[in-house]
Coordinates of N, CA and C and ligand atoms in Angstrom, one line a residue:
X1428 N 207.4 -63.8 -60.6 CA 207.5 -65.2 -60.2 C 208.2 -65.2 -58.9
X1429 N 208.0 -65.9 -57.8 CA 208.2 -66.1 -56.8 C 208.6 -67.4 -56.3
X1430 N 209.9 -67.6 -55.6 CA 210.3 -69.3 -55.5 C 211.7 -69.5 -54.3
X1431 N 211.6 -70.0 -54.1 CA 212.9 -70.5 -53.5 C 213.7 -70.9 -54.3
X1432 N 215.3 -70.7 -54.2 CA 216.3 -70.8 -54.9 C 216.2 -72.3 -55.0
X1433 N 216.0 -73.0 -56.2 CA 216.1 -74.4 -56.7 C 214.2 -74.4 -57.1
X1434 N 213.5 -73.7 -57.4 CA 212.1 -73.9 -57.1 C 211.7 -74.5 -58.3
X1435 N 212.4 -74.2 -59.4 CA 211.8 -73.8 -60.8 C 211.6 -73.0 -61.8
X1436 N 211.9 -71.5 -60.7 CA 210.9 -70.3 -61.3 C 211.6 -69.6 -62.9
X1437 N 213.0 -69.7 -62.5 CA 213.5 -69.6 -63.9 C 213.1 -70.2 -65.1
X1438 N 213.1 -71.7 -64.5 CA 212.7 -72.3 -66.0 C 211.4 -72.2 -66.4
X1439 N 210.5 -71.7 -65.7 CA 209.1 -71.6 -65.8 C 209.0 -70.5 -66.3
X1440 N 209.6 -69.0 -65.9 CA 209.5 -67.8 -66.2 C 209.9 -67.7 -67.8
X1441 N 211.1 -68.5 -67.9 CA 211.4 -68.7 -69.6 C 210.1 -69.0 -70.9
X1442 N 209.7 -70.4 -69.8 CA 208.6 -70.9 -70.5 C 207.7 -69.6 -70.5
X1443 N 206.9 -69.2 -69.9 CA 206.3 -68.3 -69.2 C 206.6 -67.0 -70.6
X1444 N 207.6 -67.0 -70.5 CA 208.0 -65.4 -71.1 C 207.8 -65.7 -72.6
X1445 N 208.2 -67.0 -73.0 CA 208.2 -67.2 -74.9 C 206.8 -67.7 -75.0
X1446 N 206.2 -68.1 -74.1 CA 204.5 -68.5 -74.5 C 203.7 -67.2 -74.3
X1447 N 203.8 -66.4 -73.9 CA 203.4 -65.2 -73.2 C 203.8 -63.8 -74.5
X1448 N 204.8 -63.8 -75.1 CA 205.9 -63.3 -75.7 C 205.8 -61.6 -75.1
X1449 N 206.5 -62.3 -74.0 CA 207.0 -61.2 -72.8 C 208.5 -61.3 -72.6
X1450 N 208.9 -59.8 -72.5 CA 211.0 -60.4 -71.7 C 210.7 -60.9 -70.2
X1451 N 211.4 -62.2 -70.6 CA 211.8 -62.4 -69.0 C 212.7 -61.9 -68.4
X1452 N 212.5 -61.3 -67.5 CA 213.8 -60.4 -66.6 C 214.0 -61.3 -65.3
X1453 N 215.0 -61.5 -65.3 CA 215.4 -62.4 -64.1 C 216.3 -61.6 -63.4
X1454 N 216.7 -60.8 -61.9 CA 217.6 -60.5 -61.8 C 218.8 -60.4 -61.4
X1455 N 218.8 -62.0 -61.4 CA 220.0 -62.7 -61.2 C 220.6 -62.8 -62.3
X1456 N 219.8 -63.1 -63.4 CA 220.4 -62.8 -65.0 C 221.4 -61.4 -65.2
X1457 N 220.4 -60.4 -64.7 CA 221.3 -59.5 -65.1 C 222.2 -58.9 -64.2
X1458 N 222.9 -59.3 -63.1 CA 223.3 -59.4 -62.4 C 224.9 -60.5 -62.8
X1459 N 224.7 -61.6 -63.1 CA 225.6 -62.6 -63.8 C 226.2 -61.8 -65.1
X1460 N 225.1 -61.4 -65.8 CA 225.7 -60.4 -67.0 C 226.8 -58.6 -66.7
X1461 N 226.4 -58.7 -65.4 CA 227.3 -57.0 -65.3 C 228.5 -57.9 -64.7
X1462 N 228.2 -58.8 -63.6 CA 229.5 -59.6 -63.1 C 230.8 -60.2 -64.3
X1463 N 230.3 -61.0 -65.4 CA 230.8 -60.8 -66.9 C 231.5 -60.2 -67.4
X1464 N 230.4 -58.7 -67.5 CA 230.7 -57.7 -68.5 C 231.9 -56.9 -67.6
X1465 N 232.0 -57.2 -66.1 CA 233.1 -56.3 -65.1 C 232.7 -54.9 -65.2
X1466 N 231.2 -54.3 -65.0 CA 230.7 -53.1 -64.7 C 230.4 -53.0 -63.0
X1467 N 230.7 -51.8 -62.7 CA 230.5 -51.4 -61.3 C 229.4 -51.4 -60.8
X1468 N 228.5 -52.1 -61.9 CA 227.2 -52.6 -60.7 C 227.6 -54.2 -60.4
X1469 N 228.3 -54.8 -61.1 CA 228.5 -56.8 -61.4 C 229.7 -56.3 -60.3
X1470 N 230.7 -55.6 -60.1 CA 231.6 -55.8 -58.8 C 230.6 -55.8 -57.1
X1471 N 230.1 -54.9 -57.5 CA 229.1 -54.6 -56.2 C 228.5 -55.8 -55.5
X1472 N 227.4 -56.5 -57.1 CA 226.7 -57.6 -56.8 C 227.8 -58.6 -56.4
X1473 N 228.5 -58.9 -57.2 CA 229.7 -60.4 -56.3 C 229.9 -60.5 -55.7
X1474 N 229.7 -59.4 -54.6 CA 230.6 -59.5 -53.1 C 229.3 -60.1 -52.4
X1475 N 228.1 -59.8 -52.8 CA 227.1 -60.2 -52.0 C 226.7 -61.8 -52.7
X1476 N 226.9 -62.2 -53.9 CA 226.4 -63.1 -54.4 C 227.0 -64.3 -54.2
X1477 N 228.5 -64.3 -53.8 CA 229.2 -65.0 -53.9 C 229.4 -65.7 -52.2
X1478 N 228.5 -64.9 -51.7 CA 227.9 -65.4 -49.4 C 226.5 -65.8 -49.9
X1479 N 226.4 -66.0 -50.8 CA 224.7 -66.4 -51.0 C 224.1 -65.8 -50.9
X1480 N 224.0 -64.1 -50.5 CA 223.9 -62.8 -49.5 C 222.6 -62.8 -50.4
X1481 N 221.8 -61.9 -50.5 CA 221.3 -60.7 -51.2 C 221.9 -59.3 -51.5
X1482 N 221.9 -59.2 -52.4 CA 222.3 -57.8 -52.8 C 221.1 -56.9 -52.5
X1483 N 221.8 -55.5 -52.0 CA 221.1 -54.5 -51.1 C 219.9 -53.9 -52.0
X1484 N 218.8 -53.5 -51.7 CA 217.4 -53.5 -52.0 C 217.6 -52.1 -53.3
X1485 N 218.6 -51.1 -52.8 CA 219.1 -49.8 -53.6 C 219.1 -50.3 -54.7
X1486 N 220.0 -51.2 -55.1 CA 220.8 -51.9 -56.2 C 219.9 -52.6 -56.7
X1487 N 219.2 -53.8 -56.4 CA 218.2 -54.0 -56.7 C 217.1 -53.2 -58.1
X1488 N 216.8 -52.7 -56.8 CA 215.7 -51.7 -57.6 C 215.9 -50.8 -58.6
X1489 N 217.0 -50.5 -58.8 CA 217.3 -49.2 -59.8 C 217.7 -50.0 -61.1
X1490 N 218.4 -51.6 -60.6 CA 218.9 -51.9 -61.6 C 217.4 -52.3 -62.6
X1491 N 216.5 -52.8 -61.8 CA 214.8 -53.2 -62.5 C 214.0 -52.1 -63.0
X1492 N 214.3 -50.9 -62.4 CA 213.5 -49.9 -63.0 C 214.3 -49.5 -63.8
X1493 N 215.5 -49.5 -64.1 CA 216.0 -49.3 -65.5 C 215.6 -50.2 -66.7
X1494 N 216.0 -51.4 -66.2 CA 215.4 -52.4 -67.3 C 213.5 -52.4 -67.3
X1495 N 212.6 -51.9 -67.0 CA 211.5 -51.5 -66.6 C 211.4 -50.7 -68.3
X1496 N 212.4 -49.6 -67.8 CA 212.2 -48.8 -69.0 C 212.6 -48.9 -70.4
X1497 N 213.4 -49.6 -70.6 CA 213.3 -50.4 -71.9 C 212.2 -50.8 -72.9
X1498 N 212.1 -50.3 -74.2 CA 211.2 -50.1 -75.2 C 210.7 -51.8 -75.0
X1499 N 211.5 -52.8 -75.2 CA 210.6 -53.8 -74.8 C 209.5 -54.2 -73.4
X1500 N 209.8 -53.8 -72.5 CA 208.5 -53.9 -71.4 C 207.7 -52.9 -71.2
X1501 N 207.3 -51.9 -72.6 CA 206.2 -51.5 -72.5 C 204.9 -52.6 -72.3
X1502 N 204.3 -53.9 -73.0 CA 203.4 -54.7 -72.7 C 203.6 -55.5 -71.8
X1503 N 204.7 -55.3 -70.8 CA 204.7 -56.2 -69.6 C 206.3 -57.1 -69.6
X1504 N 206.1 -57.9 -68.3 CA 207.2 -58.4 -68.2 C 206.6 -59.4 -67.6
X1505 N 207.7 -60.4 -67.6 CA 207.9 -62.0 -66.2 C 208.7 -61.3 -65.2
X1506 N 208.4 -61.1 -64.5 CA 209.9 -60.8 -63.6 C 210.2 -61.9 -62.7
X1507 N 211.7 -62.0 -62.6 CA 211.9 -63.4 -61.6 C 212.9 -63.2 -61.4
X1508 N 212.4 -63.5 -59.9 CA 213.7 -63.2 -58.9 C 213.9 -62.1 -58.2
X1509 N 212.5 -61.2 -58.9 CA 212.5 -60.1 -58.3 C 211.1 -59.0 -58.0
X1510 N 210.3 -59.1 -56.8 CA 211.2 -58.6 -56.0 C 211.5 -59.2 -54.8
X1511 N 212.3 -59.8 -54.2 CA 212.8 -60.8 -52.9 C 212.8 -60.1 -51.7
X1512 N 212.5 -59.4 -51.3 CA 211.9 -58.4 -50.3 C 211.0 -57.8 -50.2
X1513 N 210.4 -57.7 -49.2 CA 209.3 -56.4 -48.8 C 209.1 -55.6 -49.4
X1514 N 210.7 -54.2 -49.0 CA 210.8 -53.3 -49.2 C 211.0 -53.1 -51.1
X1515 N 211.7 -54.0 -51.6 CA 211.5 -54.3 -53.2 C 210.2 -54.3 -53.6
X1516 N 209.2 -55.1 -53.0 CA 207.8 -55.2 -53.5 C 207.0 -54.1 -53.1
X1517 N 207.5 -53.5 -52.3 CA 206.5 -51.6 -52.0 C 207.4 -51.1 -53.1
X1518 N 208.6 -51.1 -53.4 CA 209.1 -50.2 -54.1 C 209.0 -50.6 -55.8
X1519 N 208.6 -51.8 -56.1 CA 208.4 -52.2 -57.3 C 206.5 -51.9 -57.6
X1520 N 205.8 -51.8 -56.5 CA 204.3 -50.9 -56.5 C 204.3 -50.0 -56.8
X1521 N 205.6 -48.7 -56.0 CA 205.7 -47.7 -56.6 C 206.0 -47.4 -57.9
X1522 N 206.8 -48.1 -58.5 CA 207.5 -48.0 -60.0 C 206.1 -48.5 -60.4
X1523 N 205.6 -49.0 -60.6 CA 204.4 -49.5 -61.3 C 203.8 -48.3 -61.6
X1524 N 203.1 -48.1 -60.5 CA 201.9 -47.1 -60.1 C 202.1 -45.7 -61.3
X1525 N 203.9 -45.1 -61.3 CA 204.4 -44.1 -61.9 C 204.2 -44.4 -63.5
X1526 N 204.3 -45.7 -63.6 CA 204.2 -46.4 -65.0 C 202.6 -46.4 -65.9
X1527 N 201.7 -46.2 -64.8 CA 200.8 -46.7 -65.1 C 200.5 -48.6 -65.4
X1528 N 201.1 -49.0 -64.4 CA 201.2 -50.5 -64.6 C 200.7 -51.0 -63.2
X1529 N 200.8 -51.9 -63.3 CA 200.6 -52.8 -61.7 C 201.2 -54.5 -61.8
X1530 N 201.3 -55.2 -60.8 CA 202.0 -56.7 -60.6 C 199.8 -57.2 -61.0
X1531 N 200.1 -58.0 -62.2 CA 198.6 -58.3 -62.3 C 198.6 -59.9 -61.6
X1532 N 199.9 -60.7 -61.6 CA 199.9 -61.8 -60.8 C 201.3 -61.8 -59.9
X1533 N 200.7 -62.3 -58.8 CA 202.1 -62.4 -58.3 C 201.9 -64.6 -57.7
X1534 N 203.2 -65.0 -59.0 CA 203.1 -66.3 -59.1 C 204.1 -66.9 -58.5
X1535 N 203.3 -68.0 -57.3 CA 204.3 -68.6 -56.2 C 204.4 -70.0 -56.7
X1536 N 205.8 -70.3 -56.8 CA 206.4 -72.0 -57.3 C 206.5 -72.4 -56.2
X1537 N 205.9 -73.0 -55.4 CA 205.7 -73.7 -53.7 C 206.8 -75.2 -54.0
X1538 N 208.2 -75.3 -53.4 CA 208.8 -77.1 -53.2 C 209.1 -76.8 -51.4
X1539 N 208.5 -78.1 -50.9 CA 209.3 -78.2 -49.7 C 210.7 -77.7 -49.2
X1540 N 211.0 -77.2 -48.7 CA 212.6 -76.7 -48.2 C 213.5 -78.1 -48.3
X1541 N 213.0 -78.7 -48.1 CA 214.0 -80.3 -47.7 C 214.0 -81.1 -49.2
X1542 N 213.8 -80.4 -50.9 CA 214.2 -80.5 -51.9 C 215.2 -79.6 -52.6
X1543 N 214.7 -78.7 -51.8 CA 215.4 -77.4 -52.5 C 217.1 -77.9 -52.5
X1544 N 218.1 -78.1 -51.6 CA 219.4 -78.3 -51.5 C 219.8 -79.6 -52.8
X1545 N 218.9 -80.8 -53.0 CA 219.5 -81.0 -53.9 C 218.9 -80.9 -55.1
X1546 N 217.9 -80.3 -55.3 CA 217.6 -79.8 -57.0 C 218.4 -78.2 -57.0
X1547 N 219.2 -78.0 -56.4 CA 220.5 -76.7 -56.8 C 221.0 -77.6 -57.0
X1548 N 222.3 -78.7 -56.4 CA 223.4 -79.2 -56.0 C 223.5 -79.8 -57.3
X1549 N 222.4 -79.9 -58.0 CA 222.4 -81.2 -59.4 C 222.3 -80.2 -60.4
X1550 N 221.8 -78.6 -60.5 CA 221.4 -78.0 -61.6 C 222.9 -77.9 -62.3
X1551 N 222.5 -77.6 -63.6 CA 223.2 -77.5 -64.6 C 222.9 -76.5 -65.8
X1552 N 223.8 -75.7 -66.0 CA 222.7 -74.5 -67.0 C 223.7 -74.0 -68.3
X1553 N 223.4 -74.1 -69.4 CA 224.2 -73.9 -70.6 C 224.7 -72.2 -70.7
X1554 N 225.8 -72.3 -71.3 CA 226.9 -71.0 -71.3 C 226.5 -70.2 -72.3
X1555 N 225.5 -70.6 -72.9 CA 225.3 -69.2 -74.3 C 223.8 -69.0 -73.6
X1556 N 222.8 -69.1 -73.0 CA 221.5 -69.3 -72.6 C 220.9 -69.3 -71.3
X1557 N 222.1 -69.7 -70.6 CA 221.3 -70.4 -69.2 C 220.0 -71.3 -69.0
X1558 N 220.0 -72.1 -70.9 CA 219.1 -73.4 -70.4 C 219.1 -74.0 -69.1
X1559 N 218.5 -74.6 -68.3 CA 218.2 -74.8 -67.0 C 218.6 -76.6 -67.5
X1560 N 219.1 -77.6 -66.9 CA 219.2 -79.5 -66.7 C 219.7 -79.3 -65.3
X1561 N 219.1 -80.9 -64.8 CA 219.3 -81.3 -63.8 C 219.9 -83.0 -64.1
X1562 N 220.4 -83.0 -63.3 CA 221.5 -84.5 -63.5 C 220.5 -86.0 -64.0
X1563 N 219.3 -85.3 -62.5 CA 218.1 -86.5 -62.5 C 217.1 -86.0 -63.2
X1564 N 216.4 -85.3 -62.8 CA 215.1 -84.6 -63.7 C 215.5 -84.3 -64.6
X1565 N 216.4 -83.7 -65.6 CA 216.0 -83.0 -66.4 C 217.6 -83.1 -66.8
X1566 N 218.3 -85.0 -67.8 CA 219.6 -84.9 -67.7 C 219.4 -84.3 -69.2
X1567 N 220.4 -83.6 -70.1 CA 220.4 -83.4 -71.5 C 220.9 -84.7 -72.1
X1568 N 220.4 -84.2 -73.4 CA 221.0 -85.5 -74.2 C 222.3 -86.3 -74.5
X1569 N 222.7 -85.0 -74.3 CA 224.5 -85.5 -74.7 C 225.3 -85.2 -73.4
X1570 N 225.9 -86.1 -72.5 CA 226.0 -85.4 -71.1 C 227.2 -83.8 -71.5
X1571 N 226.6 -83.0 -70.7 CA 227.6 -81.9 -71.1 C 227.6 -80.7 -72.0
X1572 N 226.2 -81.4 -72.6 CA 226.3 -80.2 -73.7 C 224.5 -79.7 -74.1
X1573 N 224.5 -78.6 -74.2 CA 223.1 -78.1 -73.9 C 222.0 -78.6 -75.3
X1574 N 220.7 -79.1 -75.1 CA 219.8 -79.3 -76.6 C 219.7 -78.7 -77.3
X1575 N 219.2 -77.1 -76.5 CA 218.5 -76.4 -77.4 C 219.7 -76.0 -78.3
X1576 N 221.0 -75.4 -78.0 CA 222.2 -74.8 -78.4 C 223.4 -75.2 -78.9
X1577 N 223.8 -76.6 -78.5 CA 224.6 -76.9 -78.1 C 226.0 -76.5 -77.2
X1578 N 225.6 -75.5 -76.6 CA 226.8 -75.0 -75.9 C 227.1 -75.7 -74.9
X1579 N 228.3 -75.8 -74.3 CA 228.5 -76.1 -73.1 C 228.1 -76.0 -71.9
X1580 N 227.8 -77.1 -71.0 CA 227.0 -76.7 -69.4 C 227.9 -76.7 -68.4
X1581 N 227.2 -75.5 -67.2 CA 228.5 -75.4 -66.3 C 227.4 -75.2 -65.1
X1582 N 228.1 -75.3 -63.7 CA 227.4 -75.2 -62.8 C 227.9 -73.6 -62.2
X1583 N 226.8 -72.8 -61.0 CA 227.1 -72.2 -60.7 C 227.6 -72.3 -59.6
X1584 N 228.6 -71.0 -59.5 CA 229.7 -70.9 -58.2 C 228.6 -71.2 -57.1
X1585 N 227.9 -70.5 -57.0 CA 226.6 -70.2 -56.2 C 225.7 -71.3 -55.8
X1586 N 226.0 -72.7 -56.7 CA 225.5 -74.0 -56.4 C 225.8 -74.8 -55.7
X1587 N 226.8 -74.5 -55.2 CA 228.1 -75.4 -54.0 C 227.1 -75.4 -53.0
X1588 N 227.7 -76.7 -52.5 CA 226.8 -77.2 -51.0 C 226.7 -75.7 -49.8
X1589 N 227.7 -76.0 -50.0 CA 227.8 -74.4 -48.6 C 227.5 -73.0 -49.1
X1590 N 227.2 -72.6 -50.4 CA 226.4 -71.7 -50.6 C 225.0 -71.8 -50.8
X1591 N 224.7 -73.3 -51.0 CA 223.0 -73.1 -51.3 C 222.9 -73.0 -50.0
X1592 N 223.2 -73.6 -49.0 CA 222.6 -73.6 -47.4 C 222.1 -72.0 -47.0
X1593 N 223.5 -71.3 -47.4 CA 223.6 -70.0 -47.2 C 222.5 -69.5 -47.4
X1594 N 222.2 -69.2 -49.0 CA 221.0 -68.9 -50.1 C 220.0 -69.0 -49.1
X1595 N 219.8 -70.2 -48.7 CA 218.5 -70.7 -48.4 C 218.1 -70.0 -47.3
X1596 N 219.1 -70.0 -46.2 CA 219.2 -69.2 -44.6 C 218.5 -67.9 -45.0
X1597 N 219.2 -67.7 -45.8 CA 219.3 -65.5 -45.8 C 218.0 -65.1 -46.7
X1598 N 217.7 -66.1 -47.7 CA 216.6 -65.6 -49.1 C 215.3 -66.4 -48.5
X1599 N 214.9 -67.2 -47.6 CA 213.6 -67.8 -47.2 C 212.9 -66.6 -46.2
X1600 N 213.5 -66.6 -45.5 CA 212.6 -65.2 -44.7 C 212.2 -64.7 -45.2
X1601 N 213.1 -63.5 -46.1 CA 212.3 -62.6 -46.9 C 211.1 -62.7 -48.0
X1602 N 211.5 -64.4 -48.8 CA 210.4 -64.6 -49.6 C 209.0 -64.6 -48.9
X1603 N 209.0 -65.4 -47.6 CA 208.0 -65.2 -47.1 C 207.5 -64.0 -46.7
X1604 N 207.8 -62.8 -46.4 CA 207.7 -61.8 -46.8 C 206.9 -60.6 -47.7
X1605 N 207.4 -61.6 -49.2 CA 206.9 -61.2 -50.3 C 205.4 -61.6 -50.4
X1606 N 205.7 -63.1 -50.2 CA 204.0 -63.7 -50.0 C 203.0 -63.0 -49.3
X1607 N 204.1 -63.0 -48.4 CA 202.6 -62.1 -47.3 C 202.1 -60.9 -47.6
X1608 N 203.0 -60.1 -49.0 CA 202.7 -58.8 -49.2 C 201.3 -58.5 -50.6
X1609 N 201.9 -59.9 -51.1 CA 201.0 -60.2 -52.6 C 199.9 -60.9 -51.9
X1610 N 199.6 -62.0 -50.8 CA 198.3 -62.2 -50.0 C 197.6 -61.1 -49.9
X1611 N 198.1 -60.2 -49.1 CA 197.0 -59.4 -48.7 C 196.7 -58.6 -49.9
X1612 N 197.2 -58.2 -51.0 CA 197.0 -57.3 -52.2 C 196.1 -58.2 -52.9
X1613 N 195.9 -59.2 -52.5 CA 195.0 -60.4 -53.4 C 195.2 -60.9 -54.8
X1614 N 196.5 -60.9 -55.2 CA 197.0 -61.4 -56.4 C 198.1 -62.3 -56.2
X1615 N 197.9 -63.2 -55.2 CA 199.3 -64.3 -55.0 C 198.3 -66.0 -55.7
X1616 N 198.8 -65.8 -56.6 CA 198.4 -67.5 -57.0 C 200.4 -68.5 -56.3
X1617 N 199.5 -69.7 -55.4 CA 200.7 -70.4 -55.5 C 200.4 -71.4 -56.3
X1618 N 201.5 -72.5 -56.8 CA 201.1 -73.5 -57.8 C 201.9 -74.8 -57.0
X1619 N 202.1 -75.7 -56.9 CA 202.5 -76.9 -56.4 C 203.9 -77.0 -57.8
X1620 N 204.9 -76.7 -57.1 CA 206.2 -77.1 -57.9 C 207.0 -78.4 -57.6
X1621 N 206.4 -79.1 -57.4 CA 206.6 -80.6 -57.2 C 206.0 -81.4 -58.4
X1622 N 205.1 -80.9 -59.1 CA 204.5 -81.2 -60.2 C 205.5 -81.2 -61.3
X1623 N 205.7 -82.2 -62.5 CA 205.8 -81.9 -63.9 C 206.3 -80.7 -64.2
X1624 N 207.2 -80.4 -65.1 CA 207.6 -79.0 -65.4 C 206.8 -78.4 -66.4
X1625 N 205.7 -79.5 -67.4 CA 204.8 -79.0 -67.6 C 203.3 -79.1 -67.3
X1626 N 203.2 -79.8 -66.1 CA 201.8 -79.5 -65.0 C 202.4 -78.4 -64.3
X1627 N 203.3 -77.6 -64.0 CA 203.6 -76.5 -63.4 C 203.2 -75.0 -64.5
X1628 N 203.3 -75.6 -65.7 CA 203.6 -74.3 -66.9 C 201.9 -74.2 -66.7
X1629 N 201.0 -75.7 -67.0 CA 199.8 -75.3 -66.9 C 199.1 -74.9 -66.2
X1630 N 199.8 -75.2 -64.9 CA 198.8 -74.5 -63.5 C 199.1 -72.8 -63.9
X1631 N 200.2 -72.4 -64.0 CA 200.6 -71.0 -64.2 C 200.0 -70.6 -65.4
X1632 N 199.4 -71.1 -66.3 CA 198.7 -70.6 -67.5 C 197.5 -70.2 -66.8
X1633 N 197.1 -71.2 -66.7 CA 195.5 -71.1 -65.7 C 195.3 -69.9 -65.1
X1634 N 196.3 -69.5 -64.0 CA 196.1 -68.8 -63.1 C 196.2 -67.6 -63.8
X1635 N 197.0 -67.2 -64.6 CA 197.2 -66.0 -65.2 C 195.9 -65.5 -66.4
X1636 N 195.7 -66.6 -66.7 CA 194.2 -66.4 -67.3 C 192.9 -65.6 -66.7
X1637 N 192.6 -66.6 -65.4 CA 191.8 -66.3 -64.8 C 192.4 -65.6 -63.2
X1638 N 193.1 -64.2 -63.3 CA 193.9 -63.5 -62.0 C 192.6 -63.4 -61.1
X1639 N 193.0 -64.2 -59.7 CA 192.0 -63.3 -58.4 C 191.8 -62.2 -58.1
X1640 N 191.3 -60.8 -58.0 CA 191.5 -59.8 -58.0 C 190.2 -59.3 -57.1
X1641 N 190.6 -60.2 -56.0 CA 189.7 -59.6 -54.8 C 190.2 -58.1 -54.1
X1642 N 190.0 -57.1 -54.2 CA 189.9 -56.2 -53.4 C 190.2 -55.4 -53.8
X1643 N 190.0 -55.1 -55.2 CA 190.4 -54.5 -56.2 C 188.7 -53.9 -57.3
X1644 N 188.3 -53.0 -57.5 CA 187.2 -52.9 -58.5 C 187.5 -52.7 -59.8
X1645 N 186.4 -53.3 -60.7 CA 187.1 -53.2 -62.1 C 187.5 -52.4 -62.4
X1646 N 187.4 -50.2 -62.3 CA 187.9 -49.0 -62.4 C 189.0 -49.4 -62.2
X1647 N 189.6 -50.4 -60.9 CA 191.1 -50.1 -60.4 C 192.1 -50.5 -61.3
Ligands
AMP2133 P1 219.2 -66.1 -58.8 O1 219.8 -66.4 -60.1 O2 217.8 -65.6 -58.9 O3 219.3 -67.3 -57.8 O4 220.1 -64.9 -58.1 C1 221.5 -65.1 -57.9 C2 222.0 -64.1 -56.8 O5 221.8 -62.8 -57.3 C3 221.2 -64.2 -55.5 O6 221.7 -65.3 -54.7 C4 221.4 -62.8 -54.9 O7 222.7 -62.7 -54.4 C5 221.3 -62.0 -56.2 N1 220.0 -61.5 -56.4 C6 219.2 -61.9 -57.5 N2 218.0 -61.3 -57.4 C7 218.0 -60.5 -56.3 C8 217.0 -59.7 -55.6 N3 215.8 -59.5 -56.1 N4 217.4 -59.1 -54.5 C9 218.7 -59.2 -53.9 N5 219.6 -60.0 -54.5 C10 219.3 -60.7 -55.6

């Protein structure tokens, strides 16, 4: 799944991953979780996460092809969030390839740049889950406290006005990037994320149903 920070893709990827019954691997998830746990890959990541930065493509990748190999994503995965680079998406082809696997969709959540700042600024995400609420779209029931769980909601350090800007400056280039890498491979569906959170789930059902796979022969 592919998006700009505020796009959707998380909450979609969730959807995505329990209708699918696939792990969703986010790797900002696991990234929050080493930052947590105080392992020397979560010190590494904070220094970069906490400038809106990206964390370096090394780190990245090793920490995915680890989680890769995990008895659960033998039948596949969501991946979101990753890979945010070029050089991730040649290097997540190679992991594939070694796998005997391949990216069968690569799925773009399209919002205008000029939404993005405040569908971060309003998100809201529960502490046992990282259910995803928004203040406007998407308030919960009880202010403060998550539906599915009831756990408490908190925002991310990472949501502040002067770090989404950041996010946005440093992580948009490169997405575009990515696009350009999944276009020419002929497997980029984008979907209109301005739609419904579930006219978004359906367009991404669709597409993953019926994958484009121009330039590819059935052998491949
Ligand atoms: P996210 O939850 O996807 O917004 O990710 C939170 C932060 O983790 C990002 O702002 C980056 O600092 C870092 N991060 C997550 N995924 C990646 C990635 N694929 N490449 C580099 N940094 C990442």
């Amino acid at each position: 799944m592919i998006g700009a920070p505020g796009a959707g893709k998380g909450t979609q990827a969730a959807i995505l991953a329990e209708r699918l019954g696939l792990p969703h691997v986010a790797s900002g998830d696991l990234f929050r979780e080493a930052v947590r746990a105080g392992t020397r890959l979560g010190g590494e990541a904070k220094r970069y996460m906490d400038r809106g930065a990206l964390v370096p493509d090394p780190v990245v990748i090793g920490m995915i092809e680890e989680r890769l190999d995990r008895a659960d994503a033998a039948n596949g995965v969501i991946l979101d969030g990753f890979p945010r680079t070029r050089p991730q998406a040649e290097s997540l082809d190679a992991a594939l390839v070694q796998r005997g696997a391949r990216v069968d969709a690569a799925l773009y959540v399209g919002v205008p740049e000029e939404d993005l700042v405040g569908r971060l600024s309003g998100r809201w995400l529960c502490r046992a889950a990282g259910h995803p609420y928004h203040v406007i779209s998407r308030p919960p029931a009880v202010p403060g406290i998550c539906d599915v769980d009831g756990s408490e909601l908190y925002q991310r350090d990472d949501d502040r006005p002067e770090t989404v800007r950041a996010r946005l400056e440093q992580q948009l280039p490169p997405m575009y990037d990515v696009i350009d890498h999944y276009t020419t491979q002929g497997v980029l569906v984008a979907v209109d994320g301005t739609a419904s959170i579930d006219g978004v789930t359906e367009a991404l059902l669709q597409a993953i149903a019926h994958p484009a796979r121009p330039g590819r022969s059935e052998a491949a």
